[in-house]
PDB file of C-alpha atoms in Angstrom:
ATOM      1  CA  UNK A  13     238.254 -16.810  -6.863  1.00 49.00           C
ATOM      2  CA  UNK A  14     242.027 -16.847  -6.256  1.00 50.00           C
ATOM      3  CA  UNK A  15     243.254 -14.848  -3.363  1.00 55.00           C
ATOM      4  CA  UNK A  16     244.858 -12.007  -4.296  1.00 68.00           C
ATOM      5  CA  UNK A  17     243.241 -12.618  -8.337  1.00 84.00           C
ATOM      6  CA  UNK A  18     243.322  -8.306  -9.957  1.00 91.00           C
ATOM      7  CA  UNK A  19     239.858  -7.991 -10.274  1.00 93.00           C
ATOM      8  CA  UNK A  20     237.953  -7.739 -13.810  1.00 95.00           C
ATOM      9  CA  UNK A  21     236.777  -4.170 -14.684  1.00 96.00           C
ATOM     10  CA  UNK A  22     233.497  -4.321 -16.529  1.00 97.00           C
ATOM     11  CA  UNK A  23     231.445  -1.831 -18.283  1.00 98.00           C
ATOM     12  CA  UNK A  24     227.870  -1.635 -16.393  1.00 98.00           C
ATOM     13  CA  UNK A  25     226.339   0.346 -18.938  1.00 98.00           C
ATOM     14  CA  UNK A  26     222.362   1.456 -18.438  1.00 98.00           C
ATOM     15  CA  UNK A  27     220.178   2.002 -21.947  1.00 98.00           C
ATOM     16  CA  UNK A  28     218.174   4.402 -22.573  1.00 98.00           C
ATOM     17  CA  UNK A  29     218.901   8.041 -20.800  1.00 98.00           C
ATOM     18  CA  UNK A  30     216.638   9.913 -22.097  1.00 98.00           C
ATOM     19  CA  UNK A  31     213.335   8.542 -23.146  1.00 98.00           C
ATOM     20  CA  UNK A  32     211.838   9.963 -19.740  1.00 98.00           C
ATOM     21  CA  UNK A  33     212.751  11.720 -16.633  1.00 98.00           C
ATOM     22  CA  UNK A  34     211.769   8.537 -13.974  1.00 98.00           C
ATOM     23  CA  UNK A  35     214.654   6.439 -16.066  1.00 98.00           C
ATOM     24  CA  UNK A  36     217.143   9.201 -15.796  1.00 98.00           C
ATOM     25  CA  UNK A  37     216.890   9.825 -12.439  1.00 98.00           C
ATOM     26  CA  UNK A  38     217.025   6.438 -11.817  1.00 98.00           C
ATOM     27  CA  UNK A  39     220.353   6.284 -14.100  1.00 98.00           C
ATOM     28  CA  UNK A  40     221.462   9.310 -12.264  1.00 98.00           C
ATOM     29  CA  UNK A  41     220.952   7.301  -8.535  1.00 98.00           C
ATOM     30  CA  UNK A  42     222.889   4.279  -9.689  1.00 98.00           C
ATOM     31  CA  UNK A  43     225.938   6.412 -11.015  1.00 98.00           C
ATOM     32  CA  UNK A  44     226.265   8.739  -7.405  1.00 96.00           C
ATOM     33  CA  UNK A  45     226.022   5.675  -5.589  1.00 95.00           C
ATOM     34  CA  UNK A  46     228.568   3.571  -7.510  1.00 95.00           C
ATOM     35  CA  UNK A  47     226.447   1.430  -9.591  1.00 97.00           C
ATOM     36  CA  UNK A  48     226.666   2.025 -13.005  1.00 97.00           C
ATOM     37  CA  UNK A  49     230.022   3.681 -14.402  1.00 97.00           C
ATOM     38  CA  UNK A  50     228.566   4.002 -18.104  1.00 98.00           C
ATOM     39  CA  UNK A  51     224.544   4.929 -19.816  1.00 98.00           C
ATOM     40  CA  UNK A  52     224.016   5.796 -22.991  1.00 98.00           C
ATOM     41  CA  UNK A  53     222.216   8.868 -24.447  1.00 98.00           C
ATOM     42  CA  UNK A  54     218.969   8.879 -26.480  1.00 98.00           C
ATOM     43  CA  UNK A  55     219.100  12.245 -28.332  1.00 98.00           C
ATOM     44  CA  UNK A  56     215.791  12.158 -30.001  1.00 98.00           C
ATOM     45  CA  UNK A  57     214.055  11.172 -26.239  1.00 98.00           C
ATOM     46  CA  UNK A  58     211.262  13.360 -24.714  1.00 98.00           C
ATOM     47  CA  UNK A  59     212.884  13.845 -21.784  1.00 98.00           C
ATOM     48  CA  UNK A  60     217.054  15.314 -23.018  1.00 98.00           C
ATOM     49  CA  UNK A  61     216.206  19.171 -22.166  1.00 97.00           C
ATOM     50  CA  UNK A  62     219.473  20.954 -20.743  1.00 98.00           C
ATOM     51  CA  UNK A  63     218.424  20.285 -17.328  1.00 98.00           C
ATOM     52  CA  UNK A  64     218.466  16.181 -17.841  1.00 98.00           C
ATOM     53  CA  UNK A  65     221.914  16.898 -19.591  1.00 98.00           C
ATOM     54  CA  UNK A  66     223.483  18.820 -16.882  1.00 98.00           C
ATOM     55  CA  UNK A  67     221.983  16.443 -14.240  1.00 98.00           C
ATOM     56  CA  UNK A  68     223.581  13.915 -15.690  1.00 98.00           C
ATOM     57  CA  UNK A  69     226.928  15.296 -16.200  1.00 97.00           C
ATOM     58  CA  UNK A  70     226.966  16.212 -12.239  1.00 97.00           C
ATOM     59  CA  UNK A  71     226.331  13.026 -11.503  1.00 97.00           C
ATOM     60  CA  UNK A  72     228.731  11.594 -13.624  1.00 96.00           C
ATOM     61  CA  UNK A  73     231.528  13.889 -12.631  1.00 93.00           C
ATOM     62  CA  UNK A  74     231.287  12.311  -9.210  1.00 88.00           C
ATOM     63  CA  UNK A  75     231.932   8.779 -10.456  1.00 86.00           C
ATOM     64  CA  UNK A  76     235.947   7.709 -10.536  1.00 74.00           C
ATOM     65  CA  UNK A  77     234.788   6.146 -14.134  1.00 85.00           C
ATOM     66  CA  UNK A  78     232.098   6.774 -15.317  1.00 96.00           C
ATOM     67  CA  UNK A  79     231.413   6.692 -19.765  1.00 97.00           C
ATOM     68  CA  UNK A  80     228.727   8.670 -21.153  1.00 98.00           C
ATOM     69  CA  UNK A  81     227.764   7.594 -24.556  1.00 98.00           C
ATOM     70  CA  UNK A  82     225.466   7.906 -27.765  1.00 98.00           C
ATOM     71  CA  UNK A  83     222.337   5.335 -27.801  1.00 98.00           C
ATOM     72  CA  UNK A  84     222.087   5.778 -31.536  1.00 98.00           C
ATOM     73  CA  UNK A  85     218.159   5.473 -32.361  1.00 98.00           C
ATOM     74  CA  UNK A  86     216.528   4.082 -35.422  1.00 98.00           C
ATOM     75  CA  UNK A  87     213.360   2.565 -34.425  1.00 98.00           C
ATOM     76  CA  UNK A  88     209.567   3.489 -33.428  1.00 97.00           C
ATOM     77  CA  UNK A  89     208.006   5.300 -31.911  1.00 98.00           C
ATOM     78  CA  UNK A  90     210.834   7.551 -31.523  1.00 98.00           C
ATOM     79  CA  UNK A  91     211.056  10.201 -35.152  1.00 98.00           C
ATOM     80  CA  UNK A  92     214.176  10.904 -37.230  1.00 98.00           C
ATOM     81  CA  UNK A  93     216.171  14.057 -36.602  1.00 98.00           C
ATOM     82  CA  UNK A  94     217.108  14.391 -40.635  1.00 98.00           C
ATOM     83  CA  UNK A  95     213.867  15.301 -42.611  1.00 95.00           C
ATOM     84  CA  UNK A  96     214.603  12.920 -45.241  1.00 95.00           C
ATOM     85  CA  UNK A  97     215.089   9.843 -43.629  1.00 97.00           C
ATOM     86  CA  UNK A  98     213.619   6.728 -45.007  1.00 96.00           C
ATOM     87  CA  UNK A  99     211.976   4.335 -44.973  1.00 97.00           C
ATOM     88  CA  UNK A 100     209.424   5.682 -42.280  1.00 97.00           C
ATOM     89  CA  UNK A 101     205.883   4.554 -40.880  1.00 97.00           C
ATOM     90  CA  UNK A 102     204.027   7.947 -40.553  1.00 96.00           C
ATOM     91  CA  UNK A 103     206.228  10.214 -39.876  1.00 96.00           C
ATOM     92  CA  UNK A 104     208.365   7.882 -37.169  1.00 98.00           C
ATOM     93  CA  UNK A 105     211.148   5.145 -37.950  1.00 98.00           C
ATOM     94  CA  UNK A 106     210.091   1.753 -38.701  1.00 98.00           C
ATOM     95  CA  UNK A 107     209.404  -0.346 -35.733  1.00 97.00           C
ATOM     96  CA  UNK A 108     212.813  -2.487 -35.044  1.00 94.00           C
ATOM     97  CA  UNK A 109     211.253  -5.880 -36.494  1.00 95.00           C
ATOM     98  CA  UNK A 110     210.384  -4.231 -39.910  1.00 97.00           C
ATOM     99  CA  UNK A 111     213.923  -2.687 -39.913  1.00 97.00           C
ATOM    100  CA  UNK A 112     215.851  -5.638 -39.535  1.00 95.00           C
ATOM    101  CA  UNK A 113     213.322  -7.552 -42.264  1.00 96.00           C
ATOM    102  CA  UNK A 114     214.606  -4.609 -43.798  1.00 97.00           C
ATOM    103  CA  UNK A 115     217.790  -4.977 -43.503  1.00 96.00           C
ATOM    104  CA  UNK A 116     217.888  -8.702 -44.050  1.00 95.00           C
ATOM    105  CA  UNK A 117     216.187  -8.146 -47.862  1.00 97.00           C
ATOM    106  CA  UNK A 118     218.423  -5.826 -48.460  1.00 96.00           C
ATOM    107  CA  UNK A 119     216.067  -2.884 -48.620  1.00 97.00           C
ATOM    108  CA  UNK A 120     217.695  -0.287 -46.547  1.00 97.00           C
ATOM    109  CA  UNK A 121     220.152   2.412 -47.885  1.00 97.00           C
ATOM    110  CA  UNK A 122     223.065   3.087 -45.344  1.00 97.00           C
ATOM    111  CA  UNK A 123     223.665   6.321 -46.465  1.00 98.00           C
ATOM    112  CA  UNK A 124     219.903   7.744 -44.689  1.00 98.00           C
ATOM    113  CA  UNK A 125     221.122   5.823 -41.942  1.00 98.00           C
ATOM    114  CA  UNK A 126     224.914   7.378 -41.897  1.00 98.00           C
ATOM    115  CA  UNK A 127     223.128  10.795 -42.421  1.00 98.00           C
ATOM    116  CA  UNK A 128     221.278   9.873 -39.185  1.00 98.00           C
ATOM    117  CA  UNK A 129     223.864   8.836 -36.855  1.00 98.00           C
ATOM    118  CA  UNK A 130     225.647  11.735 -37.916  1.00 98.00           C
ATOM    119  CA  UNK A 131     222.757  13.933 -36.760  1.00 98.00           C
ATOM    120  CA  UNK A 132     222.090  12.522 -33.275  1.00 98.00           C
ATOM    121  CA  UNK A 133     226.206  12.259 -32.972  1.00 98.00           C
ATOM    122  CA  UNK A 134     225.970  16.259 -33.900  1.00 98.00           C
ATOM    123  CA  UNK A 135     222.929  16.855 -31.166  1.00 98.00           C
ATOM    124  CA  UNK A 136     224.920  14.685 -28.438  1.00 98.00           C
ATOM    125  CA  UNK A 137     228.001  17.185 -29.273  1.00 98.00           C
ATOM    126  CA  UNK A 138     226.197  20.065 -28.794  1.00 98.00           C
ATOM    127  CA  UNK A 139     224.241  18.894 -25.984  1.00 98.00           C
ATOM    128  CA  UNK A 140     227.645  17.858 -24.013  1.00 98.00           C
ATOM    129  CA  UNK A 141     230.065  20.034 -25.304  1.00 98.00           C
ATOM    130  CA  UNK A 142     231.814  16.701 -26.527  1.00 98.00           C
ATOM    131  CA  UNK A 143     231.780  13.367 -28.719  1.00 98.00           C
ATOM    132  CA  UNK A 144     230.509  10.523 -26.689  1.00 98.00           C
ATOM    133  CA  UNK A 145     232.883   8.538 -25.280  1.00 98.00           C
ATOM    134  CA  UNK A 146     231.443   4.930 -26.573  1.00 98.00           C
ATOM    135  CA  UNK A 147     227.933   4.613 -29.271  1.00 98.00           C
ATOM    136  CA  UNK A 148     225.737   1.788 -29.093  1.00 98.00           C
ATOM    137  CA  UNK A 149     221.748   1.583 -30.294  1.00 98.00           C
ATOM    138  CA  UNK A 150     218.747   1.432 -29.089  1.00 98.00           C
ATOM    139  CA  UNK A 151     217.523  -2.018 -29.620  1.00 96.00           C
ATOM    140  CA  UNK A 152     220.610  -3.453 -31.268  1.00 96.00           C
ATOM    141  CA  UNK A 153     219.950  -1.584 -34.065  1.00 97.00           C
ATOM    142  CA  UNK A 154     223.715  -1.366 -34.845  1.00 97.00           C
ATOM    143  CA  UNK A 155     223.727  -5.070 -34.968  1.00 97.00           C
ATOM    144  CA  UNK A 156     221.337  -5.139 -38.288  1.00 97.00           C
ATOM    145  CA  UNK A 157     222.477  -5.434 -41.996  1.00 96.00           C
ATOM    146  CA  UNK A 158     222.961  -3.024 -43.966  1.00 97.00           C
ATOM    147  CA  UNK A 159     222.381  -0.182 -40.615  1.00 98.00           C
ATOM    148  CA  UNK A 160     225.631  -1.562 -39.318  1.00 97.00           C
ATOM    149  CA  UNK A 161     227.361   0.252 -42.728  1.00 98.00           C
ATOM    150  CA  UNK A 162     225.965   3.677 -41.851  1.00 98.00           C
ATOM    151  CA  UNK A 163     226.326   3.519 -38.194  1.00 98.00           C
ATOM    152  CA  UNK A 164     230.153   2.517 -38.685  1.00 98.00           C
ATOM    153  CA  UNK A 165     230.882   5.354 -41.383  1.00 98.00           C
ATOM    154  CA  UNK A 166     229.134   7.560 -39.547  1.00 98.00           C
ATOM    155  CA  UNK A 167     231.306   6.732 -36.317  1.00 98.00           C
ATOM    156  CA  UNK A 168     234.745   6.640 -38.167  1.00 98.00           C
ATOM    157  CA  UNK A 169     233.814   9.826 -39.801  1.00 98.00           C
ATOM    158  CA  UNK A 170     232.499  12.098 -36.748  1.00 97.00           C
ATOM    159  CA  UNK A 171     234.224  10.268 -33.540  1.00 98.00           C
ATOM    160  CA  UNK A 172     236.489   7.871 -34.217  1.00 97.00           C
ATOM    161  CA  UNK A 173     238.164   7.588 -30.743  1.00 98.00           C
ATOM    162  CA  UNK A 174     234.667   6.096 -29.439  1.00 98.00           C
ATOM    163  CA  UNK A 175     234.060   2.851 -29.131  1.00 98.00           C
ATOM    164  CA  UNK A 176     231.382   0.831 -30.362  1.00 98.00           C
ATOM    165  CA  UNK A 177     229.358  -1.456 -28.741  1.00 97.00           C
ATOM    166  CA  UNK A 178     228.787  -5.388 -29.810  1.00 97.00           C
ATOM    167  CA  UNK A 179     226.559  -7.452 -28.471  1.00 93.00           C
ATOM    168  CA  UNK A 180     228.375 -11.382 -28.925  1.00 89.00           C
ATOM    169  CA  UNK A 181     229.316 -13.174 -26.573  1.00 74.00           C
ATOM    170  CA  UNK A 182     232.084 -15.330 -25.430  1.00 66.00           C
ATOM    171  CA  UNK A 183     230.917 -18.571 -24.535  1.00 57.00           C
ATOM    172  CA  UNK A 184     231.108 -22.472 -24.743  1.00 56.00           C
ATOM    173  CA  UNK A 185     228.060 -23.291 -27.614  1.00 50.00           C
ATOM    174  CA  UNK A 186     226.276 -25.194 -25.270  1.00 50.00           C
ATOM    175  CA  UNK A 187     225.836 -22.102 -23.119  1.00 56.00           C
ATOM    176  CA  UNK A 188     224.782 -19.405 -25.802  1.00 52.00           C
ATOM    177  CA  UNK A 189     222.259 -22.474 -27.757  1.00 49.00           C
ATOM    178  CA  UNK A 190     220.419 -21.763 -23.867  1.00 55.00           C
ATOM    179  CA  UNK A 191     219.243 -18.194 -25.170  1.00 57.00           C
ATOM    180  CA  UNK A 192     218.094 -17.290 -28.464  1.00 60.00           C
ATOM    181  CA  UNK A 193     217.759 -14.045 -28.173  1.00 64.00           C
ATOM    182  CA  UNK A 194     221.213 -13.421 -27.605  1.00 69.00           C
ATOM    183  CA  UNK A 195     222.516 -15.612 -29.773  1.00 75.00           C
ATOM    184  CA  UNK A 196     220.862 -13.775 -32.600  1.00 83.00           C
ATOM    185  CA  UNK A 197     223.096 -11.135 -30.794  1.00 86.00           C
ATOM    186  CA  UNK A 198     225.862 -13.511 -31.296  1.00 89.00           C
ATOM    187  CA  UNK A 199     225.253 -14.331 -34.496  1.00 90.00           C
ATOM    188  CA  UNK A 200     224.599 -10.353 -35.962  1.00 93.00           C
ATOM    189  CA  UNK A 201     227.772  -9.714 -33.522  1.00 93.00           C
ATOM    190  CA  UNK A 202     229.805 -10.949 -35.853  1.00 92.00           C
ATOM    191  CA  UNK A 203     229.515  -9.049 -39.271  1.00 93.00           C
ATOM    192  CA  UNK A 204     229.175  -5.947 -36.802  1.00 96.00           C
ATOM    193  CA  UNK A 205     232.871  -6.491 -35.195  1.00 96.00           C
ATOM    194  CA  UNK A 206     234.816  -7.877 -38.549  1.00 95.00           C
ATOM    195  CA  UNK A 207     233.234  -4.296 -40.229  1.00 96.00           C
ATOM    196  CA  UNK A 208     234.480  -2.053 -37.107  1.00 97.00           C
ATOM    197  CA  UNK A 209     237.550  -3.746 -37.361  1.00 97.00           C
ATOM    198  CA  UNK A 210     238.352  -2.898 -40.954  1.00 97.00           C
ATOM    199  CA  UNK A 211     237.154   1.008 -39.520  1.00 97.00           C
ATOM    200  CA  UNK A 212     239.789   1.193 -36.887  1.00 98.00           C
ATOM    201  CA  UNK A 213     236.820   1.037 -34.243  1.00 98.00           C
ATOM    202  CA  UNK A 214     237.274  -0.416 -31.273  1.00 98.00           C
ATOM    203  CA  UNK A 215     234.663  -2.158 -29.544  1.00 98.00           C
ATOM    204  CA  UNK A 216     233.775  -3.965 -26.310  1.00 97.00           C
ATOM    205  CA  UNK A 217     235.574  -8.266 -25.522  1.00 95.00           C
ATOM    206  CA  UNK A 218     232.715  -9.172 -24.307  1.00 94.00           C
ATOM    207  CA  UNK A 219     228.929  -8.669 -23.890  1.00 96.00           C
ATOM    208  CA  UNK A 220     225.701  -9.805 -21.823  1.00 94.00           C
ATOM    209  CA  UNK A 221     222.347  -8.529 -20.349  1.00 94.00           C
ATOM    210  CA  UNK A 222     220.130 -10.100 -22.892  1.00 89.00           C
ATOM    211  CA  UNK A 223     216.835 -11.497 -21.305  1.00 89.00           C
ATOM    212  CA  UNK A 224     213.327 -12.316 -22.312  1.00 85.00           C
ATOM    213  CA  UNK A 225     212.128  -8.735 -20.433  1.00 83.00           C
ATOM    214  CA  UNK A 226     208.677 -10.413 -20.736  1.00 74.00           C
ATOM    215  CA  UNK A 227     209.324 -12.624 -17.968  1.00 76.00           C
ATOM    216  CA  UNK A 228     208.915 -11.276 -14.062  1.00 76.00           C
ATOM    217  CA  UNK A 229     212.747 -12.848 -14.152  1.00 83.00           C
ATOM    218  CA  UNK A 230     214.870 -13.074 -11.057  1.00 92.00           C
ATOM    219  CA  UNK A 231     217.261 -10.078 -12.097  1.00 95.00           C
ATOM    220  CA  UNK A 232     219.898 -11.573  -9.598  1.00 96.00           C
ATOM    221  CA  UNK A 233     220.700 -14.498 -10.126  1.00 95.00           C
ATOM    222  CA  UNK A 234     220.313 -13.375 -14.395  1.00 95.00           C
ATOM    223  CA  UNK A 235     223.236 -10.820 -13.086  1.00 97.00           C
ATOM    224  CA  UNK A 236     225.102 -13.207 -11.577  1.00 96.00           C
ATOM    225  CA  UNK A 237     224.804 -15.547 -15.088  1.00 93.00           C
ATOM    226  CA  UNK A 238     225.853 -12.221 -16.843  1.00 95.00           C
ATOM    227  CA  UNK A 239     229.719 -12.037 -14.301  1.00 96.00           C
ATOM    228  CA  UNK A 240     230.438 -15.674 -15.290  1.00 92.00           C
ATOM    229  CA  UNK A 241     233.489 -15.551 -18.460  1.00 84.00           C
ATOM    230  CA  UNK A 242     232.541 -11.700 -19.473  1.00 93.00           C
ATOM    231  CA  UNK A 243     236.312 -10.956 -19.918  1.00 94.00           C
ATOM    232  CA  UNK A 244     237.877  -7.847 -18.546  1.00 95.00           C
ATOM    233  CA  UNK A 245     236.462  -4.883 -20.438  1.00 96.00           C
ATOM    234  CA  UNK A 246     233.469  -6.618 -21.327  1.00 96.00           C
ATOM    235  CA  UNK A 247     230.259  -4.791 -20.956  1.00 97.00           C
ATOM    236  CA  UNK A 248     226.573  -5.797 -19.058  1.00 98.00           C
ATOM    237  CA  UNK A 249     223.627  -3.996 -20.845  1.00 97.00           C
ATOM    238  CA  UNK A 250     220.627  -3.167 -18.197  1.00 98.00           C
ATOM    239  CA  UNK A 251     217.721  -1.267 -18.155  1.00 98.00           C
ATOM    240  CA  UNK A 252     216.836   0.417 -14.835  1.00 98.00           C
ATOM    241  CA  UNK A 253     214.540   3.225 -14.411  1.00 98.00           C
ATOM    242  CA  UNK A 254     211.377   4.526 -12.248  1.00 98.00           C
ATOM    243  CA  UNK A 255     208.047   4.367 -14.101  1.00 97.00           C
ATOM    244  CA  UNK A 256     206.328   7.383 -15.518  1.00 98.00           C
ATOM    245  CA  UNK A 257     203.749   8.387 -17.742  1.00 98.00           C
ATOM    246  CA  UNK A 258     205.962   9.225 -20.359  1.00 98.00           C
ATOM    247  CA  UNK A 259     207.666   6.052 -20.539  1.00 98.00           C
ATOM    248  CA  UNK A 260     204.653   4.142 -20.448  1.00 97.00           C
ATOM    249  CA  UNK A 261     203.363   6.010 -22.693  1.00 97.00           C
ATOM    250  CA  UNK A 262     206.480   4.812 -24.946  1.00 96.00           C
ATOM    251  CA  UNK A 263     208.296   1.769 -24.170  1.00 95.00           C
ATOM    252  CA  UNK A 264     206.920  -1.804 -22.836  1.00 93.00           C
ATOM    253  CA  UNK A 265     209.584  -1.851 -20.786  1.00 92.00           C
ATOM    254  CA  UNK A 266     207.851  -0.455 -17.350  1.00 94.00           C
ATOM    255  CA  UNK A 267     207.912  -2.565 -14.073  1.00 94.00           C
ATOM    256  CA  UNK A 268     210.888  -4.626 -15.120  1.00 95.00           C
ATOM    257  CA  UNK A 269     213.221  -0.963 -15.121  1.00 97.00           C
ATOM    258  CA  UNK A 270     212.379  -0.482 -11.309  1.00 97.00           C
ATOM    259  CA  UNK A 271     213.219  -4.350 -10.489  1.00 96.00           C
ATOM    260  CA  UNK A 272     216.863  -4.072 -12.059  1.00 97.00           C
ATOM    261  CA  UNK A 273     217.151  -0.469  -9.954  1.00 98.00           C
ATOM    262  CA  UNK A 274     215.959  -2.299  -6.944  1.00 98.00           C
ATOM    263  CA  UNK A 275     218.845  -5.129  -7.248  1.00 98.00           C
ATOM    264  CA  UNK A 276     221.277  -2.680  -8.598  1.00 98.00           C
ATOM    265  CA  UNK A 277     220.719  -0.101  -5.505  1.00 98.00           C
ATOM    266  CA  UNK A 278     220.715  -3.274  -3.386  1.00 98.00           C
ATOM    267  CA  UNK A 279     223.369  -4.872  -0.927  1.00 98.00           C
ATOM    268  CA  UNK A 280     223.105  -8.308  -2.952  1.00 98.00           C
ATOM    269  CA  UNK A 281     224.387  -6.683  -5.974  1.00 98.00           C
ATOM    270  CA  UNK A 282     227.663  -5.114  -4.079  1.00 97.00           C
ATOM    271  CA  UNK A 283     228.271  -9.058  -2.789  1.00 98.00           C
ATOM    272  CA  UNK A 284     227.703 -10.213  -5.863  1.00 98.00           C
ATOM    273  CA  UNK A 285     230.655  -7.716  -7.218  1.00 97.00           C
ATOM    274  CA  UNK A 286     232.513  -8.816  -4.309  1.00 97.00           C
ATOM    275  CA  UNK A 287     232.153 -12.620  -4.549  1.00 97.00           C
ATOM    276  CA  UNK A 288     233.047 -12.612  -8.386  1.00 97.00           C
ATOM    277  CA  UNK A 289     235.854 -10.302  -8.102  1.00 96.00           C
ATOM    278  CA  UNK A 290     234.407  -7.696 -10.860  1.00 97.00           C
ATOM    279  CA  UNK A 291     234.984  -3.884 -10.031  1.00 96.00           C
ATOM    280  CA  UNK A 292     233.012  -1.028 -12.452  1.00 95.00           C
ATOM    281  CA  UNK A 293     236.107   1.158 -10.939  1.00 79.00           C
TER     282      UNK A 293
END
């Protein structure tokens, strides 16, 4: 780092406010103390009642930055908000390996999926008195063919001053070949930005926080592989939250949410910041 260097500001954005009221208050702890300056919204969650909202927009009127967006969700087990939506499994959106299948064969029609966003863009505006400031989607479901079509209109046509979240990166080949989850990120990335481009969307440089969640990973020095080239005004996706019954009941992701709050509360994280001159101010 180069004395004197201006720092890189960085989007720290958590997923996933919403689905239950451990992972929002966990959310909510890592915005008061300076950890997070951005989580996105899941409007069709269990756990979104007026008190979550309202908790959440104290908190986040105590952070000098601090973006509140739309986690735009498409997949199971969460249910649609428009009654027409298809195609479904049961009465709840397909799980996110059948949609992008989906997607893929061409099978999907954006216009259920613009009708959609639209709905849970509609349910965020009532819920916060505003649009969101940035949209993004709950398992990269932005990312997939044909959903990226809906999801953009929908965008352009209800909030077009928020941006939209991407999920390539910028890095030497060598160094995105390492992980292939995110570079099917990188490679879905692509279509996504060129058609938010011809929208007038913007969207974020840069993009990382993609990790096999399977793995008891060590979440530190991941974060610290995360800082290295994001560009100023890129973004780092995580996932922190306090286990409940109602997120277990819902999402695999369980003891892996408390191990990212653990570093992210942590003094190792604030060095980290330090050491690689990134600021979320």
């Amino acid at each position: 780092m180069s004395a004197g260097a201006t720092p890189r500001r960085i989007w720290l954005c958590a997923d996933d406010y919403g689905i239950s009221p451990g992972v929002n208050r966990a959310i909510r702890d890592l915005i008061e103390r300076g950890r997070l300056n951005a989580t996105s919204v899941m409007m069709v969650g269990p756990a979104i009642e007026r008190s979550e909202v309202e908790a959440l927009q104290t908190a986040a009127k105590a952070s000098p930055r601090c973006a509140v967006g739309l986690h735009v969700t498409l997949s199971a087990p969460f249910r649609p908000l428009t009654m027409h939506f298809r195609p479904l499994d049961g009465d709840m959106f397909l799980a996110f390996p059948k949609l992008l299948r989906a997607g893929l064969l061409r099978r999907l029609d954006p216009e259920f999926v613009r009708h959609e966003v639209k709905a849970q863009l509609a349910a965020f505006a009532a819920a916060f008195g505003r649009a969101p400031d940035f949209v993004d989607g709950h398992q990269h479901v932005q990312l997939f063919p044909q959903v990226r079509d809906g999801f953009i209109d929908a965008i352009s046509e209800v909030a077009p001053n928020a941006w939209v979240r991407q999920g390539g990166r910028d890095l030497p080949l060598a160094q995105r070949l390492a992980s292939p989850k995110a570079l099917v990120l990188d490679i879905l990335s692509a279509q996504f930005r060129n058609r938010a481009s011809s929208a007038g969307l913007s969207f974020n440089p840069g993009f990382a926080g993609a990790y096999d969640f399977t793995r008891a990973a060590d979440f530190g020095e991941l974060m610290r592989q995360f800082l290295e080239g994001l560009p100023d005004g890129g973004l780092v996706m995580c996932h922190p939250g306090f286990v409940d019954d109602v997120l277990a009941g819902l999402d695999p992701m369980t003891d892996v949410r408390e191990r990212e709050h653990a570093y992210l509360a942590g003094d190792a994280f604030a060095r980290l910041l330090a050491d690689s001159n990134v600021t979320l101010g």
